[in-house]
Short mmCIF file of C-alpha atoms and ligand atoms in Angstrom, two decimals:
data_model
loop_
_atom_site.label_atom_id
_atom_site.label_comp_id
_atom_site.label_asym_id
_atom_site.label_seq_id
_atom_site.Cartn_x
_atom_site.Cartn_y
_atom_site.Cartn_z
CA MET P 1288 44.81 -24.50 -3.81
CA THR P 1289 42.18 -24.14 -1.49
CA ALA P 1290 39.20 -25.85 -1.21
CA VAL P 1291 36.28 -24.50 -1.25
CA SER P 1292 33.58 -26.52 1.31
CA ALA P 1293 30.36 -26.89 0.15
CA PRO P 1294 27.18 -24.53 2.07
CA THR P 1295 26.28 -26.84 4.66
CA ARG P 1296 22.96 -27.73 3.76
CA THR P 1297 19.67 -27.61 7.11
CA LYS P 1298 17.28 -30.96 7.02
CA HIS P 1299 14.18 -29.67 7.73
CA GLU P 1300 11.02 -31.95 8.93
CA VAL P 1301 8.11 -31.80 6.47
CA ALA P 1302 6.17 -34.65 7.80
CA LYS P 1303 5.55 -38.10 8.12
CA ALA P 1304 5.50 -40.43 4.87
CA ALA P 1305 2.58 -41.73 6.26
CA ASP P 1306 0.60 -38.36 6.35
CA LEU P 1307 1.84 -37.23 2.61
CA PRO P 1308 0.78 -40.46 0.41
CA PRO P 1309 0.54 -40.66 -3.02
CA GLY P 1310 -0.64 -37.27 -4.92
CA ALA P 1311 -0.56 -35.01 -1.42
CA ARG P 1312 1.60 -32.02 -0.86
CA LYS P 1313 2.56 -29.67 2.44
CA ILE P 1314 3.44 -26.59 1.72
CA VAL P 1315 6.00 -25.58 4.61
CA LYS P 1316 8.55 -22.90 6.07
CA ALA P 1317 12.13 -23.90 6.03
CA GLY P 1318 14.67 -21.49 7.01
CA ARG P 1319 14.00 -18.05 4.72
CA PHE P 1320 11.88 -20.55 1.99
CA GLN P 1321 8.41 -21.40 2.02
CA ILE P 1322 8.81 -24.79 -0.27
CA GLY P 1323 5.76 -27.37 -1.54
CA VAL P 1324 6.66 -31.31 -1.12
CA PHE P 1325 4.71 -33.02 -3.43
CA ASN P 1326 4.39 -36.97 -3.79
CA VAL P 1327 4.37 -37.44 -7.24
CA ASN P 1328 3.42 -41.19 -7.77
CA GLY P 1329 5.73 -42.18 -5.19
CA GLN P 1330 8.56 -40.01 -5.23
CA TYR P 1331 9.00 -36.72 -3.22
CA ARG P 1332 9.85 -33.50 -4.67
CA ALA P 1333 10.34 -30.05 -3.57
CA VAL P 1334 10.24 -27.11 -5.00
CA LEU P 1335 9.89 -23.17 -4.09
CA ASN P 1336 6.80 -21.81 -3.58
CA ILE P 1337 7.49 -18.61 -5.53
CA CYS P 1338 6.42 -18.66 -9.63
CA PRO P 1339 9.32 -17.10 -11.71
CA HIS P 1340 6.22 -15.01 -13.38
CA GLU P 1341 4.15 -13.26 -11.43
CA LEU P 1342 5.53 -14.71 -8.26
CA ALA P 1343 2.42 -16.40 -6.82
CA PRO P 1344 2.39 -19.12 -4.56
CA VAL P 1345 2.76 -21.66 -7.08
CA CYS P 1346 2.37 -24.80 -4.80
CA LYS P 1347 -1.48 -23.78 -4.11
CA GLY P 1348 -1.57 -24.73 -7.58
CA PRO P 1349 -3.48 -27.86 -9.05
CA VAL P 1350 -1.32 -30.97 -10.07
CA ARG P 1351 -1.87 -33.09 -12.83
CA GLY P 1352 -1.86 -34.60 -15.96
CA THR P 1353 -1.41 -32.88 -18.96
CA MET P 1354 -1.36 -32.53 -22.88
CA LEU P 1355 2.30 -33.98 -24.50
CA PRO P 1356 3.65 -32.47 -27.53
CA SER P 1357 2.14 -34.14 -30.13
CA LYS P 1358 0.96 -34.01 -34.29
CA VAL P 1359 -1.11 -31.54 -35.00
CA GLY P 1360 -4.65 -32.91 -34.64
CA GLU P 1361 -3.35 -35.81 -31.98
CA TYR P 1362 -3.50 -35.32 -28.67
CA THR P 1363 -2.18 -36.93 -25.77
CA TRP P 1364 -2.20 -37.36 -22.37
CA GLY P 1365 0.86 -38.28 -20.49
CA CYS P 1366 3.13 -36.90 -17.26
CA ASP P 1367 -0.38 -37.94 -14.98
CA GLY P 1368 0.27 -36.68 -11.98
CA GLU P 1369 3.35 -34.86 -12.24
CA ILE P 1370 2.66 -31.10 -13.45
CA LEU P 1371 2.01 -28.14 -11.52
CA SER P 1372 -0.06 -25.46 -12.40
CA CYS P 1373 0.02 -22.39 -11.70
CA PRO P 1374 -2.95 -21.01 -9.61
CA TRP P 1375 -2.45 -17.38 -11.16
CA HIS P 1376 -1.58 -17.71 -14.65
CA GLY P 1377 -1.48 -21.20 -15.41
CA TRP P 1378 1.56 -22.32 -15.62
CA GLU P 1379 2.94 -25.32 -15.98
CA PHE P 1380 5.67 -27.41 -14.20
CA ASN P 1381 6.73 -30.61 -14.05
CA LEU P 1382 7.26 -31.34 -10.34
CA HIS P 1383 10.47 -33.36 -11.26
CA ASP P 1384 12.89 -31.09 -12.47
CA GLY P 1385 10.55 -28.25 -11.43
CA LYS P 1386 11.04 -27.04 -15.46
CA SER P 1387 8.11 -25.26 -17.03
CA LEU P 1388 6.87 -26.75 -20.38
CA HIS P 1389 6.77 -23.55 -22.40
CA ASP P 1390 10.12 -22.79 -21.16
CA PRO P 1391 13.13 -24.84 -20.91
CA LYS P 1392 15.15 -21.82 -19.05
CA CYS P 1393 12.30 -20.86 -16.93
CA HIS P 1394 11.92 -23.49 -13.64
CA LEU P 1395 11.19 -23.09 -10.48
CA LYS P 1396 13.91 -23.78 -7.77
CA THR P 1397 14.07 -27.72 -6.04
CA PHE P 1398 15.13 -28.81 -2.97
CA GLU P 1399 16.18 -32.32 -1.84
CA VAL P 1400 13.97 -34.45 -0.24
CA LEU P 1401 15.27 -37.25 2.49
CA VAL P 1402 13.46 -39.59 4.44
CA GLU P 1403 14.47 -41.02 7.83
CA GLU P 1404 12.91 -43.68 8.95
CA GLY P 1405 9.27 -43.17 8.08
CA THR P 1406 9.74 -38.91 8.19
CA VAL P 1407 10.90 -36.80 5.37
CA PHE P 1408 12.57 -33.81 5.07
CA VAL P 1409 13.62 -31.16 3.13
CA LEU P 1410 17.33 -29.77 2.24
CA VAL P 1411 17.99 -26.25 2.42
CA MET H 991 -19.05 11.97 18.32
CA SER H 992 -16.41 10.08 16.38
CA THR H 993 -13.23 11.50 14.85
CA THR H 994 -12.01 11.03 11.83
CA LEU H 995 -7.43 10.89 11.76
CA THR H 996 -7.27 10.17 8.42
CA PRO H 997 -8.86 12.27 6.10
CA THR H 998 -11.25 11.34 4.13
CA LEU H 999 -10.04 11.81 0.21
CA SER H 1000 -12.57 14.18 -0.80
CA GLN H 1001 -11.31 16.74 2.05
CA LEU H 1002 -6.84 16.45 0.75
CA GLU H 1003 -7.42 19.47 -1.81
CA THR H 1004 -4.09 19.21 -4.15
CA PRO H 1005 -3.81 16.86 -6.45
CA ALA H 1006 0.10 15.99 -4.64
CA ALA H 1007 -1.65 15.02 -1.52
CA LYS H 1008 -4.77 12.92 -3.38
CA ALA H 1009 -1.69 11.26 -4.90
CA GLN H 1010 0.21 10.70 -1.42
CA ALA H 1011 -2.63 9.04 -0.17
CA ILE H 1012 -4.11 7.08 -2.64
CA ARG H 1013 -1.00 4.81 -3.90
CA CYS H 1014 -2.79 2.36 -6.64
CA VAL H 1015 -5.81 2.50 -7.89
CA ASP H 1016 -7.12 -0.60 -9.51
CA CYS H 1017 -9.34 0.27 -11.96
CA ASP H 1018 -10.84 -3.53 -13.24
CA VAL H 1019 -11.89 -5.54 -9.79
CA HIS H 1020 -14.33 -7.84 -10.04
CA GLN H 1021 -16.70 -9.11 -7.56
CA SER H 1022 -19.00 -11.65 -7.56
CA VAL H 1023 -22.89 -11.06 -7.55
CA GLY H 1024 -25.36 -13.67 -8.82
CA LEU H 1025 -28.93 -12.47 -10.13
CA GLY H 1026 -30.33 -14.64 -7.48
CA GLN H 1027 -28.47 -12.34 -4.70
CA PHE H 1028 -30.33 -8.68 -6.33
CA ARG H 1029 -33.47 -10.51 -8.55
CA GLU H 1030 -35.88 -8.89 -5.37
CA TYR H 1031 -34.92 -5.60 -7.07
CA MET H 1032 -36.21 -6.00 -10.69
CA PRO H 1033 -40.49 -6.22 -11.01
CA GLN H 1034 -42.16 -8.77 -12.91
CA PRO H 1035 -41.83 -10.02 -15.20
CA PHE H 1036 -37.74 -10.43 -15.25
CA LYS H 1037 -37.68 -11.50 -11.60
CA ARG H 1038 -39.42 -14.33 -12.44
CA MET H 1039 -37.10 -15.04 -15.78
CA ALA H 1040 -34.12 -14.14 -13.06
CA GLU H 1041 -35.36 -16.57 -10.70
CA SER H 1042 -35.29 -19.27 -13.81
CA GLY H 1043 -31.83 -18.14 -14.34
CA CYS H 1044 -32.31 -16.97 -17.45
CA ALA H 1045 -29.00 -15.26 -18.80
CA PRO H 1046 -26.99 -15.38 -22.11
CA GLY H 1047 -25.02 -18.19 -23.08
CA HIS H 1048 -21.31 -19.18 -22.93
CA LEU H 1049 -19.39 -19.43 -26.43
CA GLY H 1050 -18.38 -23.12 -24.58
CA LEU H 1051 -14.37 -22.89 -24.96
CA TYR H 1052 -12.32 -24.17 -22.45
CA ASN H 1053 -10.15 -22.53 -20.50
CA PRO H 1054 -7.73 -25.52 -18.23
CA ILE H 1055 -7.20 -22.85 -15.64
CA GLY H 1056 -10.51 -21.99 -15.06
CA VAL H 1057 -11.73 -18.43 -15.37
CA THR H 1058 -11.89 -17.71 -11.69
CA ARG H 1059 -7.79 -17.89 -10.08
CA PRO H 1060 -8.24 -21.57 -8.07
CA ASP H 1061 -6.17 -19.84 -5.18
CA THR H 1062 -9.18 -17.33 -4.41
CA ILE H 1063 -11.79 -19.49 -3.31
CA GLU H 1064 -11.98 -20.10 -0.01
CA ALA H 1065 -12.10 -22.45 2.90
CA ASP H 1066 -15.85 -22.35 2.35
CA GLY H 1067 -15.95 -22.91 -0.84
CA LYS H 1068 -17.35 -18.94 -1.97
CA PRO H 1069 -15.04 -17.14 -3.63
CA ALA H 1070 -13.18 -13.91 -2.04
CA ALA H 1071 -14.54 -11.45 -4.56
CA SER H 1072 -17.79 -12.47 -3.54
CA LYS H 1073 -17.52 -11.33 -0.60
CA PRO H 1074 -16.54 -7.50 0.43
CA ASP H 1075 -14.14 -8.27 3.23
CA GLY H 1076 -12.97 -11.20 0.95
CA LEU H 1077 -11.29 -8.84 -1.56
CA ALA H 1078 -10.45 -6.28 1.31
CA ARG H 1079 -8.26 -8.95 2.31
CA MET H 1080 -7.20 -10.96 -0.71
CA LEU H 1081 -6.18 -7.92 -3.08
CA LEU H 1082 -6.84 -4.77 -1.30
CA GLU H 1083 -4.82 -4.72 1.53
CA PRO H 1084 -1.66 -7.21 0.02
CA TYR H 1085 -0.93 -4.62 -2.79
CA GLY H 1086 -2.01 -1.83 -0.87
CA ILE H 1087 -4.61 -0.82 -3.49
CA ASP H 1088 -6.90 2.08 -2.61
CA VAL H 1089 -8.66 2.40 -4.76
CA ALA H 1090 -10.87 0.29 -6.57
CA LEU H 1091 -13.17 -0.07 -9.49
CA LEU H 1092 -15.79 -2.30 -9.08
CA THR H 1093 -16.51 -3.20 -12.54
CA GLY H 1094 -18.50 -6.45 -12.14
CA GLY H 1095 -20.78 -7.87 -13.28
CA VAL H 1096 -23.61 -8.02 -15.55
CA TYR H 1097 -22.58 -6.63 -18.58
CA GLY H 1098 -22.72 -9.86 -20.62
CA PHE H 1099 -26.73 -9.27 -20.31
CA SER H 1100 -25.47 -7.21 -23.20
CA SER H 1101 -25.46 -10.66 -25.28
CA HIS H 1102 -29.12 -11.89 -24.52
CA PRO H 1103 -32.08 -11.36 -26.96
CA ASP H 1104 -34.38 -9.46 -25.07
CA PRO H 1105 -33.14 -5.73 -24.83
CA ASP H 1106 -35.99 -4.88 -21.67
CA TYR H 1107 -34.48 -8.14 -19.56
CA ALA H 1108 -30.67 -7.04 -20.13
CA ALA H 1109 -32.10 -3.36 -18.92
CA ALA H 1110 -33.65 -4.68 -15.81
CA VAL H 1111 -30.73 -6.81 -14.93
CA CYS H 1112 -28.15 -4.15 -15.31
CA SER H 1113 -30.41 -1.61 -12.85
CA ALA H 1114 -31.76 -4.32 -9.95
CA TYR H 1115 -27.73 -5.11 -10.74
CA ASN H 1116 -26.58 -1.18 -9.75
CA THR H 1117 -29.34 -0.46 -7.04
CA TYR H 1118 -27.61 -3.83 -5.03
CA MET H 1119 -23.65 -2.93 -5.38
CA ILE H 1120 -25.09 1.24 -4.08
CA GLU H 1121 -27.05 -0.35 -1.21
CA HIS H 1122 -24.82 -3.47 0.16
CA TRP H 1123 -21.61 -3.15 -1.27
CA LEU H 1124 -20.31 0.83 -1.50
CA PRO H 1125 -21.14 0.84 2.00
CA LYS H 1126 -18.79 -1.63 3.35
CA ASP H 1127 -15.20 -0.84 2.65
CA PRO H 1128 -14.37 3.54 1.58
CA ARG H 1129 -11.95 2.12 -0.73
CA PHE H 1130 -15.09 0.71 -3.34
CA ARG H 1131 -15.79 2.56 -6.00
CA LEU H 1132 -18.75 1.38 -8.46
CA ALA H 1133 -18.45 1.21 -12.35
CA ILE H 1134 -21.79 0.69 -13.05
CA ASN H 1135 -23.58 -2.01 -15.64
CA VAL H 1136 -25.70 -0.97 -18.69
CA ALA H 1137 -27.13 -3.41 -20.98
CA THR H 1138 -26.44 -1.86 -25.21
CA GLN H 1139 -29.21 -3.63 -26.96
CA ASP H 1140 -31.34 -0.70 -26.79
CA PRO H 1141 -28.37 2.57 -25.74
CA LEU H 1142 -31.95 4.66 -24.51
CA LEU H 1143 -32.32 2.72 -21.76
CA ALA H 1144 -28.81 2.68 -21.26
CA ALA H 1145 -28.71 6.12 -21.21
CA GLN H 1146 -31.50 6.74 -19.04
CA GLU H 1147 -30.08 3.94 -16.26
CA ILE H 1148 -26.86 5.67 -16.57
CA GLU H 1149 -28.80 9.16 -15.37
CA ARG H 1150 -30.92 7.49 -12.82
CA VAL H 1151 -27.78 6.42 -10.34
CA GLY H 1152 -25.20 7.92 -11.80
CA ALA H 1153 -24.99 10.63 -9.88
CA HIS H 1154 -24.15 8.89 -6.78
CA PRO H 1155 -21.38 10.33 -5.10
CA GLY H 1156 -19.73 5.91 -5.35
CA VAL H 1157 -20.65 5.87 -8.85
CA SER H 1158 -17.32 6.80 -11.15
CA ALA H 1159 -18.13 4.61 -14.10
CA VAL H 1160 -19.92 3.09 -16.23
CA VAL H 1161 -19.00 -0.49 -17.97
CA ILE H 1162 -20.41 -1.82 -20.83
CA SER H 1163 -19.17 -5.44 -22.71
CA SER H 1164 -17.29 -4.79 -25.45
CA ALA H 1165 -19.19 -7.26 -27.32
CA THR H 1166 -22.14 -5.30 -29.53
CA GLN H 1167 -23.82 -5.69 -32.09
CA HIS H 1168 -22.61 -3.38 -34.07
CA PRO H 1169 -19.43 -1.05 -33.93
CA LEU H 1170 -19.37 0.88 -30.83
CA GLY H 1171 -19.04 4.38 -32.95
CA GLN H 1172 -21.72 3.92 -34.54
CA ARG H 1173 -24.64 6.31 -34.14
CA THR H 1174 -27.26 4.41 -32.17
CA TYR H 1175 -25.13 4.45 -29.58
CA HIS H 1176 -24.06 8.05 -29.13
CA PRO H 1177 -27.23 8.28 -26.09
CA MET H 1178 -24.79 6.61 -23.81
CA TYR H 1179 -22.44 8.62 -24.47
CA ALA H 1180 -24.20 11.76 -24.17
CA ALA H 1181 -25.85 10.46 -20.48
CA ALA H 1182 -22.32 9.40 -19.41
CA GLU H 1183 -20.87 12.79 -20.65
CA LYS H 1184 -23.69 14.54 -19.21
CA MET H 1185 -22.97 12.80 -15.64
CA GLY H 1186 -19.33 12.85 -15.84
CA LEU H 1187 -19.07 9.41 -16.02
CA PRO H 1188 -15.83 7.76 -17.54
CA PHE H 1189 -17.14 5.29 -20.28
CA CYS H 1190 -15.80 1.70 -20.20
CA LEU H 1191 -15.20 -1.35 -22.40
CA HIS H 1192 -14.38 -4.91 -20.99
CA PRO H 1193 -14.17 -7.49 -22.96
CA GLY H 1194 -15.37 -11.39 -22.03
CA HIS H 1195 -18.72 -12.41 -23.76
CA GLU H 1196 -17.22 -12.03 -27.76
CA GLY H 1197 -18.99 -14.30 -29.48
CA THR H 1198 -21.91 -15.02 -27.16
CA GLY H 1199 -25.72 -14.43 -27.87
CA ILE H 1200 -26.77 -12.18 -30.34
CA THR H 1201 -23.43 -10.11 -30.79
CA ASN H 1202 -21.49 -10.04 -34.15
CA ALA H 1203 -18.26 -13.00 -34.14
CA PRO H 1204 -15.46 -12.72 -32.14
CA THR H 1205 -13.43 -12.48 -34.59
CA ALA H 1206 -13.35 -10.56 -37.77
CA ALA H 1207 -12.53 -14.02 -39.63
CA GLY H 1208 -15.31 -15.83 -37.39
CA TYR H 1209 -15.54 -18.41 -34.61
CA PRO H 1210 -12.13 -19.68 -33.40
CA THR H 1211 -12.03 -22.93 -32.00
CA ARG H 1212 -10.28 -22.52 -28.85
CA TYR H 1213 -9.78 -19.79 -25.47
CA LEU H 1214 -6.57 -19.52 -26.63
CA GLU H 1215 -7.84 -17.92 -29.32
CA TRP H 1216 -10.16 -16.21 -28.47
CA HIS H 1217 -8.92 -14.44 -25.83
CA THR H 1218 -5.86 -13.72 -28.30
CA GLY H 1219 -8.12 -11.55 -30.68
CA ILE H 1220 -9.97 -9.78 -28.21
CA SER H 1221 -7.10 -6.76 -29.25
CA CYS H 1222 -9.10 -6.87 -32.74
CA THR H 1223 -12.51 -6.37 -31.00
CA PHE H 1224 -10.97 -3.35 -29.39
CA GLN H 1225 -9.15 -1.74 -32.66
CA ALA H 1226 -13.15 -1.93 -34.54
CA HIS H 1227 -14.01 0.12 -31.47
CA LEU H 1228 -11.63 2.64 -31.17
CA VAL H 1229 -11.57 3.29 -35.25
CA SER H 1230 -15.59 3.39 -35.52
CA MET H 1231 -15.65 5.49 -32.63
CA VAL H 1232 -13.35 8.01 -33.95
CA CYS H 1233 -14.66 8.15 -37.00
CA GLU H 1234 -17.96 8.25 -36.35
CA GLY H 1235 -16.79 11.36 -34.90
CA VAL H 1236 -17.93 10.28 -31.76
CA PHE H 1237 -15.20 12.97 -29.43
CA GLN H 1238 -16.15 15.69 -31.77
CA LYS H 1239 -19.69 15.25 -30.94
CA PHE H 1240 -19.20 14.84 -27.02
CA PRO H 1241 -16.28 17.03 -26.47
CA GLU H 1242 -16.18 15.66 -22.27
CA LEU H 1243 -16.65 11.80 -22.89
CA LYS H 1244 -14.03 9.33 -21.78
CA ILE H 1245 -14.06 6.45 -23.28
CA VAL H 1246 -11.20 3.57 -20.99
CA LEU H 1247 -10.49 -0.05 -23.11
CA VAL H 1248 -10.18 -2.63 -19.98
CA GLU H 1249 -8.58 -5.26 -20.83
CA GLY H 1250 -8.08 -4.94 -24.78
CA GLY H 1251 -4.51 -5.12 -24.30
CA ILE H 1252 -1.83 -1.83 -24.96
CA SER H 1253 0.41 -3.07 -27.40
CA TRP H 1254 -1.71 -2.70 -30.78
CA LEU H 1255 -2.30 0.67 -30.20
CA ALA H 1256 0.79 2.58 -31.43
CA PRO H 1257 1.41 0.49 -35.27
CA LEU H 1258 -2.50 0.80 -35.02
CA LEU H 1259 -2.88 5.18 -34.46
CA TRP H 1260 0.41 4.94 -37.58
CA ARG H 1261 -2.10 3.27 -40.13
CA PHE H 1262 -5.00 5.37 -39.42
CA ASP H 1263 -2.58 8.67 -39.39
CA LYS H 1264 -1.84 7.24 -42.80
CA ASN H 1265 -5.13 6.46 -44.02
CA TRP H 1266 -7.40 9.77 -42.73
CA LYS H 1267 -4.30 11.81 -44.98
CA ALA H 1268 -6.02 10.50 -47.70
CA LEU H 1269 -9.14 10.01 -46.79
CA ARG H 1270 -9.94 13.36 -44.49
CA SER H 1271 -12.69 14.19 -46.77
CA THR H 1272 -14.96 11.25 -45.80
CA VAL H 1273 -14.96 12.05 -42.24
CA PRO H 1274 -14.62 16.11 -42.42
CA TRP H 1275 -15.44 16.36 -38.96
CA LEU H 1276 -12.01 14.49 -38.03
CA THR H 1277 -9.59 18.38 -38.48
CA ARG H 1278 -7.18 16.21 -36.51
CA PRO H 1279 -5.16 13.05 -36.88
CA PRO H 1280 -6.53 10.08 -35.38
CA SER H 1281 -3.84 9.81 -32.39
CA GLU H 1282 -4.47 13.22 -32.04
CA THR H 1283 -8.23 12.77 -31.74
CA ILE H 1284 -7.52 10.82 -28.77
CA GLN H 1285 -5.24 12.29 -26.56
CA GLY H 1286 -6.90 12.99 -23.40
CA ARG H 1287 -9.51 11.56 -24.32
CA VAL H 1288 -8.90 7.77 -24.66
CA PHE H 1289 -7.11 5.38 -21.96
CA MET H 1290 -5.67 1.64 -20.87
CA THR H 1291 -5.88 -0.39 -18.53
CA THR H 1292 -3.10 -1.76 -18.39
CA GLN H 1293 -3.84 -6.07 -17.53
CA PRO H 1294 -3.09 -8.64 -19.03
CA ILE H 1295 -0.01 -6.14 -19.57
CA GLU H 1296 2.55 -8.06 -22.71
CA GLU H 1297 5.74 -9.34 -21.86
CA PRO H 1298 7.80 -9.16 -24.75
CA PRO H 1299 10.75 -11.76 -24.83
CA GLU H 1300 12.47 -8.49 -23.52
CA HIS H 1301 11.08 -6.16 -21.24
CA GLY H 1302 13.23 -3.03 -22.42
CA GLN H 1303 10.69 -3.65 -25.83
CA LEU H 1304 8.41 -2.69 -23.33
CA LYS H 1305 9.47 0.92 -22.37
CA GLN H 1306 9.80 1.45 -26.80
CA LEU H 1307 6.42 0.49 -27.16
CA PHE H 1308 5.53 2.14 -24.18
CA GLU H 1309 7.94 5.51 -25.76
CA MET H 1310 5.59 5.24 -28.93
CA PHE H 1311 2.79 6.59 -28.15
CA ASP H 1312 1.37 8.79 -24.43
CA ALA H 1313 1.64 5.31 -22.22
CA GLU H 1314 2.51 7.49 -19.44
CA LYS H 1315 -1.05 9.57 -19.60
CA MET H 1316 -3.00 6.71 -20.95
CA LEU H 1317 -2.04 4.71 -18.91
CA LEU H 1318 -4.42 2.76 -15.63
CA TYR H 1319 -3.49 -0.29 -13.66
CA SER H 1320 -5.50 -2.99 -13.44
CA SER H 1321 -5.48 -6.56 -11.64
CA ASP H 1322 -8.42 -8.06 -13.33
CA PHE H 1323 -9.03 -9.69 -9.58
CA PRO H 1324 -10.00 -12.84 -9.44
CA HIS H 1325 -9.61 -13.39 -13.08
CA TRP H 1326 -6.39 -15.85 -13.90
CA ASP H 1327 -5.13 -13.35 -16.48
CA GLY H 1328 -5.23 -10.42 -13.60
CA ASP H 1329 -1.27 -8.76 -12.91
CA THR H 1330 0.23 -7.59 -9.54
CA PRO H 1331 0.80 -3.68 -9.57
CA ASP H 1332 4.67 -4.27 -8.82
CA TYR H 1333 4.63 -6.83 -11.66
CA VAL H 1334 2.98 -3.94 -13.96
CA VAL H 1335 5.55 -0.51 -13.36
CA ARG H 1336 8.77 -2.74 -12.77
CA GLY H 1337 11.89 -1.54 -13.78
CA PHE H 1338 9.92 1.98 -15.23
CA SER H 1339 10.42 5.50 -14.36
CA GLU H 1340 9.14 6.73 -11.09
CA THR H 1341 6.63 9.15 -12.31
CA PHE H 1342 5.21 6.15 -15.01
CA LYS H 1343 4.58 4.18 -11.69
CA ARG H 1344 2.62 7.15 -10.03
CA ARG H 1345 0.99 7.99 -12.88
CA VAL H 1346 -0.10 4.48 -13.80
CA LEU H 1347 -0.87 3.26 -10.18
CA ALA H 1348 -2.75 6.07 -8.85
CA GLU H 1349 -2.78 9.62 -10.46
CA ASN H 1350 -4.47 9.10 -13.87
CA ALA H 1351 -7.11 7.07 -12.40
CA ILE H 1352 -7.35 9.93 -9.94
CA GLU H 1353 -7.51 12.70 -12.32
CA LEU H 1354 -10.28 10.47 -14.82
CA PHE H 1355 -12.32 9.31 -12.21
CA GLY H 1356 -12.32 12.60 -9.73
CA LEU H 1357 -11.36 10.57 -7.22
S1 FES I 1975 2.48 -15.99 -11.89
FE1 FES I 1975 2.69 -18.10 -12.03
S2 FES I 1975 2.43 -18.26 -13.75
FE2 FES I 1975 1.60 -16.01 -13.73
#
């Protein structure tokens, strides 16, 4: 049996962690990708800056919370600071897993983020 | 003496040469212009009214995304669409748009209770656009705005500015007090026909001011309902125009349904044709079925393009009427529900792409 080696990923520096506080974001070029790196309530998340709908630069959209599924006539706010909304047609994506809120099959491409000695890197 | 290396559009004689030079025509571009910019053109008392910010209200429906795309607000805090070079940079250049029909605008003043004020606003706006925007970019064409409270004033305005070479169309709000086929509106159509200008209907103000409720069932609770229901207003206007004999009375008039949806057309025409067979005697001037009456006379812009679960279903729908000849690409820039040209025509034949992105508009607007 031939072992298939995992494709090697490259580390791309994003920012000093101190420059990316909770709520902040930075859009960086990493290899052939443009990636948005977000500090989501203290956790770093990285997604491709292309919306699966009409290919908008999705990472330029606002990040907020949203209304959670609820009973008729009830409104429950949640996921504060976790939901990226596309600046074109407003599709909402959860930054934690990249998934859209309207269709589990529709999602943003996600990337792993590392923090080493106070510097944030994205793995591509 | 300056020499031009590229021929101007009017120098290109054949339609094929024009179509090659014009890759894409965007038939609905919302440059943003405020009352404050053109109130100087208004006589009193309207200038004072404009100074006070007098404008029709809105329904107060909430769109969490905002109507203007947030990524089109530039570093200086101004929308890109408020500047001719901003439009060129954010829309025309990235998407290869060679002609942009500027729809604006102030057509929403048709909801205002005062017909004289609404007409004065439209008139001042049209003059301002002709003087300050058209000279800024050869790709701009203007759809002059008119208000529908007083169709005679609208007709006068169409005749006043309609002959300007940069004016390619008339646009009104689809939010009205009556179905648009009714004879009270005919003077506007006569003027548009006389000036050779396609006549566009644009939504956005349904249910505001003095206009009818935004759906036949009444006032919906949310923007989502309101926006989805816009197609119903367009259906009512189209049925009215056909039945009231607008297409017979004005044989050269062309109607453009802007931003009213597309996918409803075929089933509406099936129902309409069926009813016409039985009820033809109530509209004896309709000698051909409605579906034939509108051929070559009614056009639809593509945005917001419908998105069925399978893209093939959209293709099937477009085979159910003469989509290739009727559709005109539109971006609706910079609004939240816009479409890019490549997204709209993806997966369609080369002929379809050429017709919808450019050729239909070149022929219709005489570009
Ligand atoms: S392009 Fe992102 S929601 Fe349409």
